Amino acid sequence: MTDLLKLPVSSLKLQISQTDYSILSDNKNTRATNILGQERAQSALGFGVAMQNPGYNIYVMGEPGTGRLSMITNHLTPISHSQETPPSYAYVENFENNREPVAIELPAGQAQVFCKDINRLIDNLIATFPEAFESPSYLQKKTAIERTFNQLYNSAIDIIEQRSKEKNIALFRDTESITFAPIRDNKVLDEEQFNQLSQEERDTFHKDTEALEDSLGDELIELPQWRRALVEKNRQLDNVTIRMAISPLFKELTDRYQNIDNVITYLSEIKKDLGETIKDLFVQTQSLEGVSDSTKKQLLKDQYQPNILINYKENTGSPVIYEPNPTYQNLFGRIEYSSDQGALTTNYQRICPGSLHRANGGYLILDADKLLNSPFVWEGLKRALKSGRIEIESPYSELGINTVTLKPEVIPLNIKVILVGSREIYYLLQDLDDEFNEMFRILADFDYDIPRNADNMQAFAQLMKQQAHDSGAKPLAESAVISLMEHSCRLAEHQQRLSAHINDALEIIGEANFLCKSTEIDSSDIEQALSAREYRNGRIAQSILEEMLDGTILINTSDSVIGQINGLTVLEVGGSSFGAPSRITVTVYPGSRGIVDIEREAELGLSIHSKGVMILTGYLGSCYAQEFPLAISASIALEQSYGHIDGDSASLAELCCLISALTLTPIKQSFAVTGSINQYGEVQTIGGVNEKIEGFFKLCKGRGLTGEQGCIIPQANIRNLMLKQEIIDAVANNEFAIYAVANVNEALELLTGESVGKKDNNGEYPEDSLNFKAISRLKEISDLGHDKDEDNNEDEAES
């Protein structure tokens, strides 16, 4: 039976021969992609992209390194190129309320052109003004307006002057005032001469002067109205002059953008506002006489130049944007500030776009974990998708932190969001967010591995060669591609499946190229790269192996011991995993405590491991305790284990060890066992089988291979074997062995060298069988407990 359970060399690893490789060597002209298989995910992605109804955003679920982003970009790129290019957007000044900038929509390719046209308009304004105010026509009209005012003013003064002459009083006009002086003998008296006049003459002069001043006030009572009329006529003249000067400048722009309502509206608003702006900048005043044209141009640009938010080139299709850092500002845009004498100021020119703006009208790809780790982003994204608009605001305003002085006009949002994340995040969002399923109705689920069929092998070979070419590495030999394929099957832990983690194989090509000394990369270079990687990550594994070899960690690989067995475990540290044997011991004694899991009692055994131990009781009861109560006390421990333990892959070893302790039958320590069981003793598949075997093999090799050592694994795990060549060579030389079992009985016979036994017609096992010993021992323990109960009852009756 032992030979029947022993696996041949051919079962220990997928072997791809050069003949098999012929299906891979057909060179196709099509360029390889980073996607292998994943038909289900590609179909879901295609449906989600084609579905234009609201809520059909996509969640791409899978593990990093499986080509999720490559699949998305490869699928979207040709689709986006065939789609209509979305419009461009720019923010401009709101002349009625500068705290609420206006968004204008322009056809694709027109935003930059419009910006240049406004810049050219500003240049033309500087060239036109102030020359327009210095033209003969303007100056003539301005002089006429001033002449009319002066005539009215002079007429009023002339009347008063005539009256003053009649009273021998002279009237003097100054720039800002009018004064009177007495006249004697046709001469104007100065102050000294005036003081020499008699008191009566001086009083008469003062009286006449007061009367003249009253008359002057009556004549000039309408002077403020004359001045207002003068200012109004000058303002009208300036406005007419400005309109006439700028009208030709705007006519060309109006004709060019007559079909774009937003632009026409903005141009009309500029024309309205330019009246005051031109007078402020170009009418020469003392404060602006020294202002240069460059300064004036910058002032005009700050006021009228559009702030291009998004400018798509014409006929480039819809955008495909990947945002690697989806913070709130990176996603929704931001408003920048500048410090002006200690105060923070801003304007519409400091509005910056976010990824939603850049992807508007197309597709936005986001990492789900990064999105959820950024404050306020998830809720903000949901609001934007539900409302169909992008609003630039500060998320901190709700917390009472006022950081926004502008409220830009919202922009319509038409976008397909693609979230890329793990399964855990997807199910978490499903459970905790009721709106998630309404907004992300499409799930593109990536497989962990893909079938190793002819098409996928062909695609894999093409991809590996293409990667070597694109990365500048040396060409791959056929043997190198085969080694990479075998490594991919090892990652998938299946001889008939390739790992979906393509990036791992692509990284190995780069490492092998670095180590390669010839003109092409062959299998030896791939194996060297894998060995170098294992060595770099193997410090802890080597340390544990050395402690086993020097006896610090107690593991036997020879002799036979009752109640002791070598289990197999997998340890994961960082990005690497390795296998190592672990001693399991069991003690059995009369009592009713049942099977005690010391790991669970010490709170080191996690739920799945505890479940595996509990199954042992079910097996013992089902197999051995049908005619008497199962009254047993047993303790199971993983020796020298000081960390948390999970998984049920030790349950087969624990059961064999329990039966060994129960029947006092020694177990061969040259074996290591892995496998889980059910309550009927059937051995079930486990994970990490390759690492577990290799861990025990290293220990046996370190102590010296005897030919008696080996590993016992579940029969269902044969297809998962992708062992290293040194183990295969040892098996071929009968120095090591791998056994596959389907049930507990097969494992027990291998471990003890004794027959388990089969029931005869009377339902009894042979006396020399392990099952007979187990039943006998359990019945003996049960009887001991029964006798003890009777003695206790008699003592109670006598008392």
XYZ file of C-alpha atoms in Angstrom, residues 124-135 138-139 241-242 245 278-279 281-285 288-289 291 293 296:
29
model
C -5.569 96.567 -29.317
C -7.076 98.493 -26.412
C -3.632 99.632 -25.289
C -2.838 100.649 -28.860
C -6.160 102.511 -29.205
C -6.130 104.337 -25.905
C -5.346 107.050 -24.845
C -4.845 108.110 -28.499
C -8.630 108.080 -28.979
C -8.902 110.846 -26.368
C -6.283 112.924 -28.151
C -7.932 112.961 -31.555
C -12.628 114.437 -29.447
C -10.725 117.514 -28.374
C -15.627 107.918 -27.997
C -14.890 104.610 -26.246
C -13.132 103.147 -30.682
C -10.608 102.604 -19.873
C -11.332 105.935 -18.196
C -6.531 103.448 -16.892
C -6.141 105.683 -19.929
C -7.544 109.097 -19.040
C -4.394 110.846 -17.873
C -4.523 111.711 -14.224
C -1.614 107.163 -13.470
C 0.759 109.318 -15.459
C 1.935 103.696 -15.265
C 1.806 99.944 -20.864
C -1.835 98.442 -17.822
